[in-house]
Short mmCIF file of C-alpha atoms and ligand atoms in Angstrom, two decimals:
data_model
loop_
_atom_site.label_atom_id
_atom_site.label_comp_id
_atom_site.label_asym_id
_atom_site.label_seq_id
_atom_site.Cartn_x
_atom_site.Cartn_y
_atom_site.Cartn_z
CA MET A 20 -0.14 0.04 -0.03
CA LYS A 21 2.49 2.49 -1.16
CA ALA A 22 1.90 5.32 -3.75
CA SER A 23 3.54 8.57 -4.97
CA ALA A 24 2.13 11.73 -6.73
CA ILE A 25 3.38 15.07 -8.34
CA SER A 26 1.41 18.06 -7.93
CA HIS A 27 1.63 21.55 -8.86
CA PRO A 28 1.05 24.86 -6.65
CA ASN A 29 -1.65 27.28 -7.94
CA ILE A 30 -1.73 30.92 -8.48
CA ALA A 31 -5.05 32.55 -7.44
CA LEU A 32 -6.67 35.00 -9.97
CA ILE A 33 -9.67 35.57 -7.50
CA LYS A 34 -8.72 34.91 -3.91
CA TYR A 35 -9.81 33.15 -1.01
CA TRP A 36 -9.20 34.98 2.06
CA GLY A 37 -11.22 34.21 5.11
CA ARG A 38 -13.60 31.38 5.85
CA GLN A 39 -17.34 30.60 6.42
CA ASP A 40 -18.07 30.11 10.23
CA ASP A 41 -18.84 25.86 10.32
CA GLY A 42 -18.93 25.91 14.01
CA GLY A 43 -15.41 24.81 14.30
CA ARG A 44 -15.77 21.86 12.04
CA GLY A 45 -12.51 22.79 10.29
CA LEU A 46 -14.07 22.46 6.69
CA ASN A 47 -12.28 25.12 4.97
CA LEU A 48 -15.14 26.55 3.52
CA PRO A 49 -14.12 29.62 1.96
CA LEU A 50 -16.37 32.77 1.71
CA ASN A 51 -16.43 33.18 -2.14
CA ASP A 52 -15.59 31.31 -5.14
CA SER A 53 -12.34 31.63 -6.41
CA VAL A 54 -10.46 30.80 -9.55
CA SER A 55 -6.75 30.02 -10.28
CA MET A 56 -3.95 28.76 -12.86
CA THR A 57 -2.19 25.45 -11.52
CA LYS A 58 1.38 26.46 -12.29
CA GLU A 59 4.40 24.65 -13.86
CA GLY A 60 7.91 26.41 -13.88
CA ILE A 61 9.39 26.42 -17.28
CA SER A 62 12.62 28.39 -16.42
CA GLY A 63 14.35 29.56 -13.47
CA GLY A 64 15.53 25.94 -12.30
CA SER A 65 12.37 24.90 -10.45
CA ARG A 66 9.35 22.96 -12.12
CA LEU A 67 7.33 24.06 -9.02
CA GLN A 68 6.17 20.82 -8.10
CA SER A 69 5.72 18.65 -4.86
CA HIS A 70 6.75 14.85 -4.75
CA THR A 71 5.00 13.10 -2.32
CA THR A 72 5.42 9.12 -1.40
CA VAL A 73 2.77 7.63 1.21
CA GLU A 74 2.76 4.30 2.49
CA PHE A 75 0.24 2.25 4.79
CA SER A 76 1.57 -0.63 6.68
CA GLY A 77 1.07 -2.92 9.79
CA SER A 78 4.56 -2.44 10.48
CA ILE A 79 4.73 1.41 10.92
CA GLU A 80 4.42 2.01 14.60
CA LYS A 81 3.05 5.73 14.52
CA ASP A 82 1.91 8.16 11.78
CA MET A 83 4.86 10.10 10.58
CA MET A 84 5.83 12.45 7.81
CA VAL A 85 9.17 13.96 6.68
CA LEU A 86 8.91 17.31 5.02
CA GLU A 87 11.82 18.66 3.35
CA GLY A 88 14.06 16.12 5.34
CA ARG A 89 12.80 17.35 8.75
CA GLU A 90 10.03 15.07 10.92
CA ILE A 91 6.83 17.48 10.89
CA CYS A 92 4.63 17.38 14.28
CA GLY A 93 1.96 19.30 15.98
CA ARG A 94 -0.49 21.63 13.79
CA GLU A 95 1.33 20.40 10.59
CA LEU A 96 0.97 16.75 11.16
CA GLU A 97 -2.44 17.39 12.54
CA ARG A 98 -3.56 18.99 9.10
CA VAL A 99 -1.95 15.66 7.49
CA ARG A 100 -4.05 13.56 9.12
CA LEU A 101 -7.09 16.06 8.44
CA VAL A 102 -6.97 14.71 5.03
CA ILE A 103 -5.60 11.13 5.54
CA ASP A 104 -8.09 9.96 8.49
CA PRO A 105 -11.03 10.39 6.40
CA LEU A 106 -9.62 8.54 3.35
CA ARG A 107 -8.42 5.56 5.73
CA LYS A 108 -11.85 5.43 7.09
CA ILE A 109 -13.68 5.48 3.53
CA ALA A 110 -10.80 2.55 2.60
CA GLY A 111 -11.68 0.69 5.90
CA VAL A 112 -7.86 0.57 6.85
CA GLU A 113 -6.52 1.32 10.14
CA SER A 114 -2.64 1.11 9.81
CA HIS A 115 -0.49 3.83 10.32
CA PHE A 116 1.09 5.96 7.72
CA SER A 117 4.68 7.00 6.55
CA ILE A 118 5.11 9.91 4.30
CA ARG A 119 8.00 11.54 2.69
CA SER A 120 7.81 14.98 0.64
CA VAL A 121 9.88 17.45 -1.03
CA ASN A 122 8.84 20.89 -2.71
CA ASP A 123 11.36 21.92 -5.50
CA PHE A 124 10.38 25.61 -4.45
CA PRO A 125 10.34 27.62 -1.17
CA THR A 126 7.91 26.38 1.44
CA ALA A 127 5.71 28.47 3.12
CA ALA A 128 7.04 31.80 1.18
CA GLY A 129 3.87 32.52 -0.38
CA LEU A 130 4.10 30.57 -3.45
CA ALA A 131 1.38 28.01 -2.47
CA SER A 132 3.63 25.04 -1.15
CA SER A 133 0.40 24.12 0.74
CA ALA A 134 -1.57 23.86 -2.20
CA ALA A 135 0.80 21.45 -4.15
CA GLY A 136 1.81 19.43 -1.05
CA PHE A 137 -2.08 18.62 0.18
CA SER A 138 -2.95 18.04 -3.52
CA ALA A 139 0.20 15.51 -3.71
CA LEU A 140 -0.84 13.86 -0.72
CA ALA A 141 -4.75 13.37 -1.06
CA LEU A 142 -3.65 11.90 -4.49
CA ALA A 143 -0.84 9.55 -3.24
CA SER A 144 -2.90 8.77 -0.18
CA SER A 145 -5.98 7.95 -2.16
CA SER A 146 -3.94 5.90 -4.59
CA ALA A 147 -2.01 3.95 -1.76
CA LEU A 148 -5.48 2.92 -0.33
CA GLY A 149 -6.90 1.60 -3.54
CA LEU A 150 -9.70 4.38 -3.69
CA ASP A 151 -11.14 5.19 -7.01
CA LEU A 152 -12.33 8.79 -6.34
CA THR A 153 -12.98 11.63 -9.09
CA ARG A 154 -10.83 14.48 -8.92
CA GLU A 155 -13.83 16.72 -7.60
CA GLU A 156 -14.14 14.33 -4.82
CA LEU A 157 -10.31 14.33 -3.99
CA SER A 158 -10.30 18.14 -4.25
CA THR A 159 -13.13 18.24 -1.22
CA TRP A 160 -10.45 16.19 0.75
CA ALA A 161 -7.37 17.94 -0.20
CA ARG A 162 -9.15 21.12 0.78
CA LEU A 163 -9.38 19.76 4.69
CA GLY A 164 -5.36 20.51 4.81
CA SER A 165 -5.33 23.47 2.84
CA GLY A 166 -8.14 25.35 1.49
CA SER A 167 -6.04 26.53 -1.84
CA ALA A 168 -5.17 22.69 -2.45
CA VAL A 169 -8.69 22.03 -3.71
CA ARG A 170 -7.83 23.94 -6.90
CA SER A 171 -4.40 21.84 -7.28
CA LEU A 172 -6.29 18.89 -7.91
CA HIS A 173 -6.56 20.22 -11.58
CA GLY A 174 -4.25 21.34 -14.38
CA GLY A 175 -5.07 24.53 -16.49
CA PHE A 176 -7.38 26.85 -14.87
CA VAL A 177 -9.81 26.04 -11.85
CA TYR A 178 -12.82 27.26 -10.28
CA TRP A 179 -13.59 26.48 -6.71
CA HIS A 180 -17.18 26.71 -5.80
CA LYS A 181 -17.57 28.15 -2.14
CA GLY A 182 -20.31 25.70 -1.48
CA SER A 183 -22.04 25.41 1.81
CA SER A 184 -20.98 22.00 3.06
CA HIS A 185 -18.09 19.44 2.87
CA GLU A 186 -19.23 17.86 -0.45
CA THR A 187 -20.50 21.17 -2.26
CA SER A 188 -16.99 22.88 -1.83
CA PHE A 189 -15.02 21.54 -4.59
CA ALA A 190 -12.93 22.40 -7.52
CA GLU A 191 -13.53 21.99 -11.28
CA LYS A 192 -11.68 22.61 -14.19
CA VAL A 193 -12.56 25.70 -16.18
CA CYS A 194 -10.46 24.66 -19.28
CA GLU A 195 -6.98 23.35 -20.17
CA GLY A 196 -3.80 25.59 -20.10
CA GLY A 197 -3.88 25.72 -23.93
CA SER A 198 -7.14 27.21 -24.61
CA PHE A 199 -6.16 30.66 -22.54
CA GLN A 200 -2.81 31.80 -23.15
CA LEU A 201 -1.18 33.12 -20.05
CA ASN A 202 2.49 32.81 -18.36
CA ALA A 203 3.09 33.93 -14.73
CA VAL A 204 6.46 35.75 -14.51
CA ILE A 205 7.24 34.85 -10.57
CA VAL A 206 9.46 37.61 -9.15
CA ILE A 207 10.87 36.35 -5.69
CA VAL A 208 12.20 39.18 -3.57
CA ASN A 209 12.37 37.04 -0.21
CA GLU A 210 12.49 33.15 -0.35
CA GLY A 211 12.07 33.02 3.67
CA ARG A 212 9.31 31.67 5.35
CA LYS A 213 6.41 34.07 6.29
CA GLY A 214 5.78 35.55 9.64
CA ILE A 215 2.33 34.44 9.88
CA SER A 216 0.59 31.62 8.20
CA SER A 217 -2.21 31.89 6.07
CA ASP A 218 -3.91 29.50 8.22
CA ILE A 219 -3.73 31.89 11.10
CA GLY A 220 -4.46 34.94 8.78
CA HIS A 221 -7.84 33.73 7.47
CA GLU A 222 -9.19 33.42 11.04
CA HIS A 223 -8.74 37.44 11.19
CA ALA A 224 -10.26 38.30 7.77
CA TYR A 225 -13.79 39.00 9.22
CA THR A 226 -12.18 41.56 11.97
CA SER A 227 -11.55 43.74 8.80
CA PRO A 228 -14.02 46.51 7.78
CA PHE A 229 -13.43 45.72 4.17
CA ASN A 230 -13.92 41.89 4.75
CA GLU A 231 -17.87 42.03 3.50
CA ILE A 232 -17.35 44.24 0.37
CA ARG A 233 -14.14 41.97 -0.59
CA THR A 234 -16.24 38.82 -0.32
CA GLU A 235 -19.37 40.36 -2.41
CA LEU A 236 -16.95 41.98 -5.24
CA SER A 237 -14.97 38.51 -5.32
CA GLN A 238 -18.07 36.46 -5.81
CA LYS A 239 -19.17 38.62 -8.85
CA GLU A 240 -15.34 38.95 -10.37
CA ALA A 241 -14.83 34.95 -10.08
CA LEU A 242 -18.05 34.71 -12.55
CA LEU A 243 -16.31 37.48 -14.81
CA VAL A 244 -13.09 36.14 -14.48
CA ARG A 245 -14.03 32.38 -15.46
CA SER A 246 -15.99 33.91 -18.67
CA ALA A 247 -13.13 36.03 -19.86
CA ILE A 248 -10.53 33.35 -19.53
CA LEU A 249 -12.96 30.99 -21.81
CA ASP A 250 -12.84 34.13 -24.07
CA ASN A 251 -9.08 34.04 -23.95
CA ASP A 252 -9.34 37.96 -22.74
CA LEU A 253 -6.26 38.66 -20.87
CA ARG A 254 -6.99 42.12 -20.69
CA THR A 255 -10.11 41.51 -18.30
CA VAL A 256 -8.67 38.71 -16.47
CA GLY A 257 -5.31 40.80 -15.97
CA SER A 258 -7.09 43.86 -14.52
CA ILE A 259 -9.50 42.10 -12.54
CA ALA A 260 -6.97 39.92 -10.93
CA GLU A 261 -4.65 42.64 -10.00
CA ARG A 262 -7.75 44.50 -8.49
CA ASN A 263 -8.78 41.43 -6.47
CA SER A 264 -5.63 41.07 -5.34
CA LYS A 265 -5.17 44.60 -3.96
CA TYR A 266 -8.62 43.79 -1.92
CA MET A 267 -7.20 41.02 -0.31
CA HIS A 268 -4.15 43.00 0.88
CA ALA A 269 -6.65 45.57 2.10
CA VAL A 270 -8.01 43.13 4.12
CA MET A 271 -5.09 41.58 5.38
CA MET A 272 -3.61 45.06 6.34
CA THR A 273 -6.74 46.26 8.21
CA SER A 274 -7.56 43.14 10.19
CA ASP A 275 -6.95 43.22 13.96
CA ILE A 276 -3.78 41.43 13.55
CA PRO A 277 -2.28 43.70 10.69
CA LEU A 278 -0.72 41.62 7.97
CA PHE A 279 1.65 43.21 5.84
CA TYR A 280 2.80 40.27 3.48
CA TRP A 281 4.41 43.08 1.21
CA GLN A 282 8.04 44.14 1.56
CA GLY A 283 9.38 47.40 0.18
CA GLU A 284 10.81 45.26 -2.52
CA THR A 285 7.12 44.12 -3.31
CA LEU A 286 6.31 47.75 -4.22
CA LYS A 287 9.20 48.17 -6.55
CA VAL A 288 7.87 45.12 -8.51
CA ILE A 289 4.35 46.88 -8.86
CA LYS A 290 6.01 49.97 -9.84
CA SER A 291 7.76 48.06 -12.58
CA VAL A 292 4.72 46.30 -13.63
CA HIS A 293 2.74 49.85 -14.06
CA ALA A 294 5.71 50.92 -16.22
CA MET A 295 5.97 48.22 -18.29
CA ARG A 296 1.90 48.48 -19.10
CA GLU A 297 2.50 52.17 -19.66
CA ARG A 298 5.05 51.23 -22.41
CA GLY A 299 2.25 48.91 -23.70
CA ILE A 300 3.48 45.48 -22.62
CA GLU A 301 0.24 43.79 -21.56
CA VAL A 302 1.22 42.41 -18.00
CA TYR A 303 -0.38 42.58 -14.65
CA PHE A 304 0.56 41.49 -10.95
CA THR A 305 -1.04 39.50 -8.24
CA ILE A 306 0.56 38.74 -4.90
CA ASP A 307 -0.60 35.94 -2.53
CA ALA A 308 0.18 35.92 0.88
CA GLY A 309 4.02 36.66 0.89
CA PRO A 310 6.17 39.24 -0.62
CA ASN A 311 6.72 37.80 -4.05
CA VAL A 312 4.75 38.86 -7.10
CA HIS A 313 3.56 37.16 -9.76
CA CYS A 314 3.38 39.03 -13.24
CA LEU A 315 0.81 37.84 -15.51
CA CYS A 316 1.25 38.18 -19.32
CA ARG A 317 1.20 36.18 -22.60
CA PRO A 318 3.43 33.68 -23.44
CA GLU A 319 5.52 35.81 -26.00
CA ASP A 320 5.81 38.52 -23.42
CA ALA A 321 7.41 36.67 -20.79
CA PRO A 322 11.08 36.79 -21.87
CA GLU A 323 10.71 40.46 -21.70
CA VAL A 324 8.95 40.86 -18.73
CA GLN A 325 11.65 38.45 -17.11
CA LYS A 326 14.47 40.10 -18.31
CA GLU A 327 13.32 43.58 -17.40
CA LEU A 328 12.66 42.36 -13.88
CA GLU A 329 15.56 39.88 -12.93
CA CYS A 330 18.15 42.62 -13.67
CA GLN A 331 16.84 44.71 -10.65
CA ASP A 332 18.95 44.78 -7.58
CA HIS A 333 16.11 43.99 -5.05
CA VAL A 334 15.19 40.71 -7.29
CA LEU A 335 16.34 37.51 -6.16
CA ARG A 336 15.20 35.13 -8.92
CA THR A 337 12.18 34.87 -11.24
CA ILE A 338 10.69 31.69 -12.52
CA VAL A 339 8.40 31.77 -15.57
CA ALA A 340 5.41 29.37 -15.01
CA ARG A 341 2.66 28.12 -17.58
CA PRO A 342 -0.36 26.33 -16.64
CA ALA A 343 0.31 22.90 -15.37
CA LYS A 344 -0.98 19.58 -16.37
CA ASP A 345 -3.13 17.50 -13.88
CA PRO A 346 -1.45 16.26 -10.83
CA HIS A 347 -0.55 12.46 -11.40
CA THR A 348 0.72 9.46 -9.71
CA ILE A 349 4.31 8.13 -10.58
CA ASP A 350 6.45 5.04 -9.91
CA GLU A 351 9.51 6.65 -8.26
CA HIS A 352 8.97 6.67 -4.71
CA LEU A 353 10.89 8.75 -2.39
CA PHE A 354 11.78 5.47 0.07
P1 ADP B 433 2.75 28.72 1.20
O1 ADP B 433 2.40 30.06 0.84
O2 ADP B 433 3.84 28.05 0.80
O3 ADP B 433 1.53 27.88 0.92
P2 ADP B 433 1.72 28.36 4.04
O4 ADP B 433 1.92 29.03 4.95
O5 ADP B 433 0.17 28.78 3.84
O6 ADP B 433 2.41 28.67 2.85
O7 ADP B 433 1.98 26.76 4.03
C1 ADP B 433 3.07 26.02 4.40
C2 ADP B 433 2.69 24.79 5.21
O8 ADP B 433 2.18 23.85 4.32
C3 ADP B 433 3.76 24.31 5.34
O9 ADP B 433 4.35 24.71 6.86
C4 ADP B 433 3.36 22.90 5.95
O10 ADP B 433 2.36 22.59 6.90
C5 ADP B 433 2.53 22.50 4.64
N1 ADP B 433 3.15 21.93 3.51
C6 ADP B 433 4.01 22.69 2.72
N2 ADP B 433 4.51 21.63 1.65
C7 ADP B 433 3.71 20.45 2.03
C8 ADP B 433 4.07 19.26 1.32
N3 ADP B 433 4.64 19.09 0.47
N4 ADP B 433 3.39 18.36 1.84
C9 ADP B 433 2.38 18.59 2.92
N5 ADP B 433 2.23 19.82 3.76
C10 ADP B 433 2.87 20.74 2.89
C1 DP6 B 434 -3.26 34.16 -0.07
O1 DP6 B 434 -5.00 28.08 1.11
O2 DP6 B 434 -2.93 28.51 2.38
O3 DP6 B 434 -3.11 32.03 -1.34
O4 DP6 B 434 -6.68 27.01 3.99
O5 DP6 B 434 -5.00 27.50 5.88
O6 DP6 B 434 -3.98 26.18 3.98
P1 DP6 B 434 -5.06 27.26 4.29
O7 DP6 B 434 -4.60 28.61 3.73
P2 DP6 B 434 -4.04 28.53 2.14
O8 DP6 B 434 -4.67 30.32 1.75
C2 DP6 B 434 -3.97 30.62 0.72
C3 DP6 B 434 -5.12 32.02 0.16
C4 DP6 B 434 -3.95 32.77 -0.73
C5 DP6 B 434 -5.24 33.21 -1.73
C6 DP6 B 434 -5.64 31.99 -2.52
O9 DP6 B 434 -4.72 30.93 -3.15
O10 DP6 B 434 -6.86 31.94 -2.93
#
């Protein structure tokens, strides 16, 4: 009962920030629908992937996981069990698990390692347990580990229905990567772990006076972005994504624990994006819970955007990403 999977992170075009009150059940139900691109690195030395091997066996004495060479415990291991316990129950298996996982990109730096990691975990676990679940069903189980992981169960462009229960909060594919021509030039200004995890941040969203309006606007914008993706309309997708990212950061900055994920370097990259746009390059920015910036543009403009940004002193490196294929199981095990 052993299986391995590869999965990619995703960049949200419409953000998930803040959760529905589910009476403490930990369902990670978002306040609004969201939309993303699952991303695969094509230059910059990273494929942007999590590789996870899961084994269940009667000879394993306790549940354990090694992430990036370090045995995890406490809340981190608890989140893994939130995904695996229900799957073990469905499969009727009581054995303990042993897991190893590696990310080929920075962990906890706002590049969505949790999304790639929990998606790979759900896929590898269900395969090791011999379960035959649809991607939509699997997405609901991945969501229990990390909300945004729901969207990484599909490649290409993805829509997460917020739902109102475990079963109704799932992700579906909008289209494959080939139908909407989009690249993300990821500009890394800091690879360190963020000070406050998204897990904690979500809990404080409702304390911002802007939370309600962000939620309302995002629900409408998710539908607009979905149809603009299907129309291959970068201007609409890019301008809404940029705006939606600013709404989320406005909520973060005005919560009772003020969350300033931006750094000075982040603002410099934003200004460069604006300057490039004024020069006629169609490029837009979006930022998740960290200081690093995703610049969204057409594939043919990506080399120019990358060249412009990577020579700046405050930029550590850039990775160009395109829409990824679906996550998949592989025969190469990590132990
Ligand atoms: P990020 O922006 O990278 O998603 P988060 O703070 O939201 O940052 O999530 C980081 C956490 O996600 C890690 O501390 C760990 O608990 C979990 N995580 C990251 N990578 C993996 C992985 N490959 N497998 C399982 N969990 C992972
Ligand atoms: C800012 O999914 O990382 O990237 O559910 O606690 O794991 P948890 O949070 P997470 O939240 C990430 C939110 C975001 C925006 C987004 O991906 O939609």
